[in-house]
mmCIF file of C-alpha atoms in Angstrom:
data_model
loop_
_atom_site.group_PDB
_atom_site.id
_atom_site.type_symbol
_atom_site.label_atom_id
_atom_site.label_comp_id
_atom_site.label_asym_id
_atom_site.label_seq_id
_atom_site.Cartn_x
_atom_site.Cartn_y
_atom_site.Cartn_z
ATOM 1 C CA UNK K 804 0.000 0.000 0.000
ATOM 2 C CA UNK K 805 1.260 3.813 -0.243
ATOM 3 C CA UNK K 806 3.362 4.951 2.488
ATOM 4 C CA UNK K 807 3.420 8.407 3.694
ATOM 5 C CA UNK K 808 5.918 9.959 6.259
ATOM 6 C CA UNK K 809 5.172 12.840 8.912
ATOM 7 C CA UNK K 810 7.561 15.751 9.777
ATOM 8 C CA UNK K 811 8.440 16.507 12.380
ATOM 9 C CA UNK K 812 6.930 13.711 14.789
ATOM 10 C CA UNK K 813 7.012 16.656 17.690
ATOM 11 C CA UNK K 814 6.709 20.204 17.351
ATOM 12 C CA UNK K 815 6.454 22.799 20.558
ATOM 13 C CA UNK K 816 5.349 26.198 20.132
ATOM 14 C CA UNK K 817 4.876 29.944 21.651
ATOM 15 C CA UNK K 818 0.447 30.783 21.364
ATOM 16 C CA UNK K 819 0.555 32.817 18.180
ATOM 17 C CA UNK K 820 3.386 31.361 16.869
ATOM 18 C CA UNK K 821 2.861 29.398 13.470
ATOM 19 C CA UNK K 822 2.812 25.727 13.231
ATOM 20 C CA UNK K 823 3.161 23.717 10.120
ATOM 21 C CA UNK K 824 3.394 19.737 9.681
ATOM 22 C CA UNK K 825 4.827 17.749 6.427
ATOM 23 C CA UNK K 826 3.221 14.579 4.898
ATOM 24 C CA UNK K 827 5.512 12.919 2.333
ATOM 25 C CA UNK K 828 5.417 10.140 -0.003
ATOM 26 C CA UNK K 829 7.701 8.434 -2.543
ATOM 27 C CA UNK K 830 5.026 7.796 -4.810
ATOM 28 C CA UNK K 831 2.188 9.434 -6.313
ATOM 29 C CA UNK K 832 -0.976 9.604 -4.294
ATOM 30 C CA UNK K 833 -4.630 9.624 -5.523
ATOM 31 C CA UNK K 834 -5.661 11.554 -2.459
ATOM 32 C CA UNK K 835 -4.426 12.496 1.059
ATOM 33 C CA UNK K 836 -6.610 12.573 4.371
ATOM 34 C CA UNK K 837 -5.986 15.355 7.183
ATOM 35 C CA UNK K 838 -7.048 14.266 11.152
ATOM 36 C CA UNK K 839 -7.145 15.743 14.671
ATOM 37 C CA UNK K 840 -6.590 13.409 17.697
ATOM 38 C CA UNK K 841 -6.655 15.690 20.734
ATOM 39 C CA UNK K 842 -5.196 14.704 23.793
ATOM 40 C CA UNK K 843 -7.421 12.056 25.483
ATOM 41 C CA UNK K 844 -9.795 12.227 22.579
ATOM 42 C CA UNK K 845 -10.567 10.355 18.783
ATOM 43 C CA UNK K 846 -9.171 11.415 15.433
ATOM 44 C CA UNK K 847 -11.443 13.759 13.775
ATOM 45 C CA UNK K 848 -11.559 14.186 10.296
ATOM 46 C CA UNK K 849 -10.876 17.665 8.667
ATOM 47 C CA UNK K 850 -10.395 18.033 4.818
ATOM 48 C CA UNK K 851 -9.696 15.895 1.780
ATOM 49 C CA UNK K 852 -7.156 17.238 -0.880
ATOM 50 C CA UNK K 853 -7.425 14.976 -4.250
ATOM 51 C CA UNK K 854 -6.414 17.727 -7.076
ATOM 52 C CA UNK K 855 -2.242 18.236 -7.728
ATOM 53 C CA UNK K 856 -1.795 21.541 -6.519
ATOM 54 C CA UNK K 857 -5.006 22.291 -4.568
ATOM 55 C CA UNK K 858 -4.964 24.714 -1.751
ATOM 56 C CA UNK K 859 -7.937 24.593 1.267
ATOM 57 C CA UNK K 860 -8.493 26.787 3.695
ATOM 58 C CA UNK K 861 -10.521 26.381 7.388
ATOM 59 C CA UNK K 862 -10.251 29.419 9.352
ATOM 60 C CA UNK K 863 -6.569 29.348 10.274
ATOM 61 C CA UNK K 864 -5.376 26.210 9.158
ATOM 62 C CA UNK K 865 -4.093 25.885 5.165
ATOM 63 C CA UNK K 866 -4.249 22.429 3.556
ATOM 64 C CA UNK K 867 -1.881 22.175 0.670
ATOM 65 C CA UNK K 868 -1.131 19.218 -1.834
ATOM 66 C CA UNK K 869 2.221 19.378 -3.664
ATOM 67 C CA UNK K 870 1.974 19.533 -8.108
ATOM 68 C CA UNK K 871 3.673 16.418 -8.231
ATOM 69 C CA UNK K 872 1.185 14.771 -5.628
ATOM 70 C CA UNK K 873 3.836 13.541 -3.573
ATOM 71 C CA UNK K 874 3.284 16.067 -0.394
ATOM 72 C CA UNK K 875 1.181 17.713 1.294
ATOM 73 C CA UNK K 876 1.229 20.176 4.514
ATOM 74 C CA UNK K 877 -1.201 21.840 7.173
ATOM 75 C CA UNK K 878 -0.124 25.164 8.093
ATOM 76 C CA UNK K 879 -1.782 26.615 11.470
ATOM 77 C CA UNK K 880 -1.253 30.514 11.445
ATOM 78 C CA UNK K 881 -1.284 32.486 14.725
ATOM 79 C CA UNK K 882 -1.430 29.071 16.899
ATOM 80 C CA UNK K 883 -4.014 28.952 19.818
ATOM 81 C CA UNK K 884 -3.804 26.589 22.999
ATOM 82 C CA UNK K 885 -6.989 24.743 21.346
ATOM 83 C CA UNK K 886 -5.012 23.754 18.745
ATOM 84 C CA UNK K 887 -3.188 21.137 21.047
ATOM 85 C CA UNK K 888 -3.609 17.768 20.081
ATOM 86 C CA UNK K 889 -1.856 15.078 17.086
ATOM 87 C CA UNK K 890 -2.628 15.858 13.782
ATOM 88 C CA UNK K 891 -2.544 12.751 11.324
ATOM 89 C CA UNK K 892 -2.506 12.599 7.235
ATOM 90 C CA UNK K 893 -4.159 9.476 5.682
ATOM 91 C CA UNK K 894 -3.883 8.201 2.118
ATOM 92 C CA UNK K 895 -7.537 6.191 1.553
ATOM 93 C CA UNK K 896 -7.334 3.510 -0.938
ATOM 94 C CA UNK K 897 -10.109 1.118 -1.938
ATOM 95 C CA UNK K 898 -13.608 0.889 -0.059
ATOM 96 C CA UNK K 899 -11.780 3.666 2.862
ATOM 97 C CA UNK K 900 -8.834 1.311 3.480
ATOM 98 C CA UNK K 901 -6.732 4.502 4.535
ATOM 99 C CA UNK K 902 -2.824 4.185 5.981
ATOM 100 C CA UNK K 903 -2.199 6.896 8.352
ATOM 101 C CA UNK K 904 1.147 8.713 8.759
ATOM 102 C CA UNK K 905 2.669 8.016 12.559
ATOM 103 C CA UNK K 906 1.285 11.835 13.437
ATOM 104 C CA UNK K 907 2.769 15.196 14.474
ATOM 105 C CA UNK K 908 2.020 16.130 18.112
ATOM 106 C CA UNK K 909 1.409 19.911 18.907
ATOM 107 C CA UNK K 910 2.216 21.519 22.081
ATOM 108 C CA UNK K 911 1.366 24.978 22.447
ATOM 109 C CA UNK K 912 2.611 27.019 25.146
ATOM 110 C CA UNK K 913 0.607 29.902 26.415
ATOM 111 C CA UNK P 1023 -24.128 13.128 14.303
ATOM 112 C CA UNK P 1024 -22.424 10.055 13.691
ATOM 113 C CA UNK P 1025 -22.148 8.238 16.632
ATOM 114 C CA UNK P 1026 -19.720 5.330 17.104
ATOM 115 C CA UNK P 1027 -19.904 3.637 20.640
ATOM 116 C CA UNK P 1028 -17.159 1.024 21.818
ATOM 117 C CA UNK P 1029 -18.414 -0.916 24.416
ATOM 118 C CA UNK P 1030 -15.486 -0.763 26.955
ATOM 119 C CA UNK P 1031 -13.331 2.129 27.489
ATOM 120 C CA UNK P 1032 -11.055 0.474 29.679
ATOM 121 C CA UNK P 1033 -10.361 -3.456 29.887
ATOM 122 C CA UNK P 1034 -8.000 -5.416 31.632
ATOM 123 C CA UNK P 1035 -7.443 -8.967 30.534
ATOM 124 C CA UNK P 1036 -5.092 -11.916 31.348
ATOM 125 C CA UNK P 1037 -2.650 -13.595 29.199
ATOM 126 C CA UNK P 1038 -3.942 -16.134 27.410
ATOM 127 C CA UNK P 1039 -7.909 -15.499 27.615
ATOM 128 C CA UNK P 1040 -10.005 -14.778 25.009
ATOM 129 C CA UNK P 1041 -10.988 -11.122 24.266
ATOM 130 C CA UNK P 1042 -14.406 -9.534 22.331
ATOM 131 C CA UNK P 1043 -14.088 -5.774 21.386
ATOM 132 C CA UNK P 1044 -17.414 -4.589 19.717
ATOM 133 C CA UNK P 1045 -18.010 -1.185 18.232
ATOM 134 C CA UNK P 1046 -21.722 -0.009 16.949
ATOM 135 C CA UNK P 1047 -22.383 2.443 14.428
ATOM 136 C CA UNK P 1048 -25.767 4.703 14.308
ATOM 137 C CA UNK P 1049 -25.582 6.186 10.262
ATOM 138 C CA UNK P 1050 -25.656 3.029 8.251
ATOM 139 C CA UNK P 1051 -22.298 2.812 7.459
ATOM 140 C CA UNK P 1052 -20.701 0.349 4.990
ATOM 141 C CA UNK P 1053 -17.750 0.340 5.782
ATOM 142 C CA UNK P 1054 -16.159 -0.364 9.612
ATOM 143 C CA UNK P 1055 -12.504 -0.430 10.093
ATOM 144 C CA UNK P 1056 -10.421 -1.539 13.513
ATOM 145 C CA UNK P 1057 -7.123 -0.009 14.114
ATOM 146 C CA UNK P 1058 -4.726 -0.346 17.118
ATOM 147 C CA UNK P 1059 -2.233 2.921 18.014
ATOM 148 C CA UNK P 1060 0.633 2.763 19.591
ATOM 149 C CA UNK P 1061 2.941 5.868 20.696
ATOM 150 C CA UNK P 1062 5.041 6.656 18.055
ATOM 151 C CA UNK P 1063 3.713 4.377 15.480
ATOM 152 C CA UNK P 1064 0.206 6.222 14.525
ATOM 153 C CA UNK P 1065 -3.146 3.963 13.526
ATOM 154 C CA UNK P 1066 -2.123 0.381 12.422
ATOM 155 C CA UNK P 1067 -5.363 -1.238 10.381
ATOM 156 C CA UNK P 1068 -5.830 -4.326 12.187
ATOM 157 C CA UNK P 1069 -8.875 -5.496 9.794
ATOM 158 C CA UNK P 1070 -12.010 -3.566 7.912
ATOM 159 C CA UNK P 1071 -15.644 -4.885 6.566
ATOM 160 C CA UNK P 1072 -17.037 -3.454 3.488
ATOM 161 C CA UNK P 1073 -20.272 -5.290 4.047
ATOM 162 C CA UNK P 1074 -22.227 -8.074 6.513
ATOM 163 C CA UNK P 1075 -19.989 -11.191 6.664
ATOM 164 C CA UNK P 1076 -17.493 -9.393 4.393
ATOM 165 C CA UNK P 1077 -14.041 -8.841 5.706
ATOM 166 C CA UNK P 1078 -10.482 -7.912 4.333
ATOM 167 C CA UNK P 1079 -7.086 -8.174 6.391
ATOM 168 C CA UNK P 1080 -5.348 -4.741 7.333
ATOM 169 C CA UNK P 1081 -1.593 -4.009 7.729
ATOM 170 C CA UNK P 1082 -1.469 -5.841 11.166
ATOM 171 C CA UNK P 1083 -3.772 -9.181 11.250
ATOM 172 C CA UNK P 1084 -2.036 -11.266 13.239
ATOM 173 C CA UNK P 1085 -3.495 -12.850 16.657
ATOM 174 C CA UNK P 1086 -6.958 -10.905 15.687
ATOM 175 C CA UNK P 1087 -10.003 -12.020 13.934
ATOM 176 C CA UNK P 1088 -13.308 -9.859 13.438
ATOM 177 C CA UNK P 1089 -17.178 -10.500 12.851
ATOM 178 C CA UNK P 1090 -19.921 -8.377 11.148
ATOM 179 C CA UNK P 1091 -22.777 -10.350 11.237
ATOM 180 C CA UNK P 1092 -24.850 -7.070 11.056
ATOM 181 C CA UNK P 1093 -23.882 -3.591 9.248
ATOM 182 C CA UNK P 1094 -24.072 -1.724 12.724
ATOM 183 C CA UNK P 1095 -21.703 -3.762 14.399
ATOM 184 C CA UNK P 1096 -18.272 -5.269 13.789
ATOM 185 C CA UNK P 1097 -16.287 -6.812 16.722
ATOM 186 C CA UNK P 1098 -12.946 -7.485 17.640
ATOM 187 C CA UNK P 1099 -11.729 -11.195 19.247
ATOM 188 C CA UNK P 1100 -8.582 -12.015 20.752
ATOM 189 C CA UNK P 1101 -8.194 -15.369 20.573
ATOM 190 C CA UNK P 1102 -5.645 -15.737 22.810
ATOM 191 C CA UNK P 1103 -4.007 -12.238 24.612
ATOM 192 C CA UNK P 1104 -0.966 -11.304 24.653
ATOM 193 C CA UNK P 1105 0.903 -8.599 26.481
ATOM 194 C CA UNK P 1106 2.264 -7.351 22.997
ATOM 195 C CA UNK P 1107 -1.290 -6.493 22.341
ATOM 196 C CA UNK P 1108 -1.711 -4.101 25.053
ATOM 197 C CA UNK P 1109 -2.787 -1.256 23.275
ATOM 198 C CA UNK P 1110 -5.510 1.244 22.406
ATOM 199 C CA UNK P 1111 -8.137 -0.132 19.799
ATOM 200 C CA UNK P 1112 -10.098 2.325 18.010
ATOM 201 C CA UNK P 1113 -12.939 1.382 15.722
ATOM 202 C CA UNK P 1114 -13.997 3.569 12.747
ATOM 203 C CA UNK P 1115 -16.549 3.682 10.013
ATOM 204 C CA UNK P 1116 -17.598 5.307 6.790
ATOM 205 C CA UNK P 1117 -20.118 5.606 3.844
ATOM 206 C CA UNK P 1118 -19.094 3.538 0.895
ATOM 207 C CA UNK P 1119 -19.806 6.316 -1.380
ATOM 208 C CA UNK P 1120 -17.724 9.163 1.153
ATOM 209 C CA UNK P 1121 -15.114 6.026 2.233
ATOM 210 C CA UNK P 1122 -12.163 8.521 2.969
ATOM 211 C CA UNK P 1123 -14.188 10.418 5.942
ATOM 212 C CA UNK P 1124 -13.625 7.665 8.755
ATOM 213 C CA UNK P 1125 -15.757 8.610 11.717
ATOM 214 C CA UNK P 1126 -14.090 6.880 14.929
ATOM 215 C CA UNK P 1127 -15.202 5.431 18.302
ATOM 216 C CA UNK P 1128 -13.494 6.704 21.548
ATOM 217 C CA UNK P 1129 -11.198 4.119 21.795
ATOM 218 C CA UNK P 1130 -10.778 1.124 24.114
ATOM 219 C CA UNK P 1131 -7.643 0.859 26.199
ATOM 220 C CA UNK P 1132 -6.445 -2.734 26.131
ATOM 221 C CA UNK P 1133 -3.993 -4.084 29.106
ATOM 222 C CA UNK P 1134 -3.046 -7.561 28.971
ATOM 223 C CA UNK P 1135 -1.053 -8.835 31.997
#
């Protein structure tokens, strides 16, 4: 199945500072997946990217996939303390079989 | 809402005895999926069910089977613990038509002594 790799696995922060997490693949991929695990809690799904070069926004968080399909990132701007939590990319393959990258957790410091 | 309900969140089980983790879904869901997560090494697909009786192997079968003998519910057996399956188990589901958008349970934390 595709594999996709997270960067970095751990990333502290200042509140207000930005955040931004890396999802990377050596192949082509047909689609990527972006979740929210908070602390204690479920993933929760946010936003599908399928189209090479597409660009999403929700409020402060930026969902990009990469031309070549091979990437994508989450950028959080201005960083609150509810923005704590892991934050997982997913490539879904046949009937929602999806493989999940091993996560970036986000620690925000007030 | 979709609601997916595990039915323990906490279990505690001995080496060696036999182990039943159900999950129930609420929106008619085709598809159910059971993962295991481990610090460090994100959600591992254990097994998923496109349909009743239907069931495919994920990344991580071993020492796990699974039953879906109705769409709402798909369960989890242990034949035979371990203490390397001390984990948490989290059981997801989707629309066959929206598969991508996985809609999870809260999770069951799994100690085997």
């Amino acid at each position: 199945g595709q594999q996709v790799m997270q960067i970095p696995q751990y990333q502290h922060v200042q509140e207000g500072e930005d955040f931004t997490t890396y999802c990377n693949s050596s192949t082509t991929l047909s689609n990527i997946q972006w979740y929210k695990q908070r602390p204690g809690g479920h993933p929760v799904f946010l936003i599908q990217l399928v189209k090479s070069g597409e660009v999403k926004k929700q409020k402060r968080l930026t969902f990009q996939f990469g031309e070549a399909k091979k990437n994508s990132s989450l950028h959080i701007t201005a960083t609150q303390t509810t923005d704590v939590g892991t934050y997982f990319c997913a490539v879904s393959a046949n009937a929602g079989k999806s493989t999940f990258g091993d996560g970036t957790t986000l620690t925000v410091k007030p | 809402d979709v609601k997916v309900t595990q039915s323990s969140r906490y279990l505690v089980k001995r080496t060696g005895e036999k182990v039943f983790l159900e999950c129930v879904q609420d929106m008619d869901h085709e598809n159910m999926f059971w993962y295991r997560q481990d610090p460090g090494l994100g959600l591992r697909l254990i097994y998923f069910s496109y349909d009743v009786k239907m069931k495919e192997k994920g990344d991580i079968p071993e020492g796990y089977s699974v039953s879906r003998e109705k769409k709402e519910r798909f369960s989890l057996i242990l034949e035979s613990a371990s203490t390397n399956q001390t984990s948490m188990y989290l059981c997801a589901s989707s629309l066959m038509g929206r598969a991508y958008e996985q809609y999870f349970g809260p999770g069951t934390r799994l100690t085997v002594t």
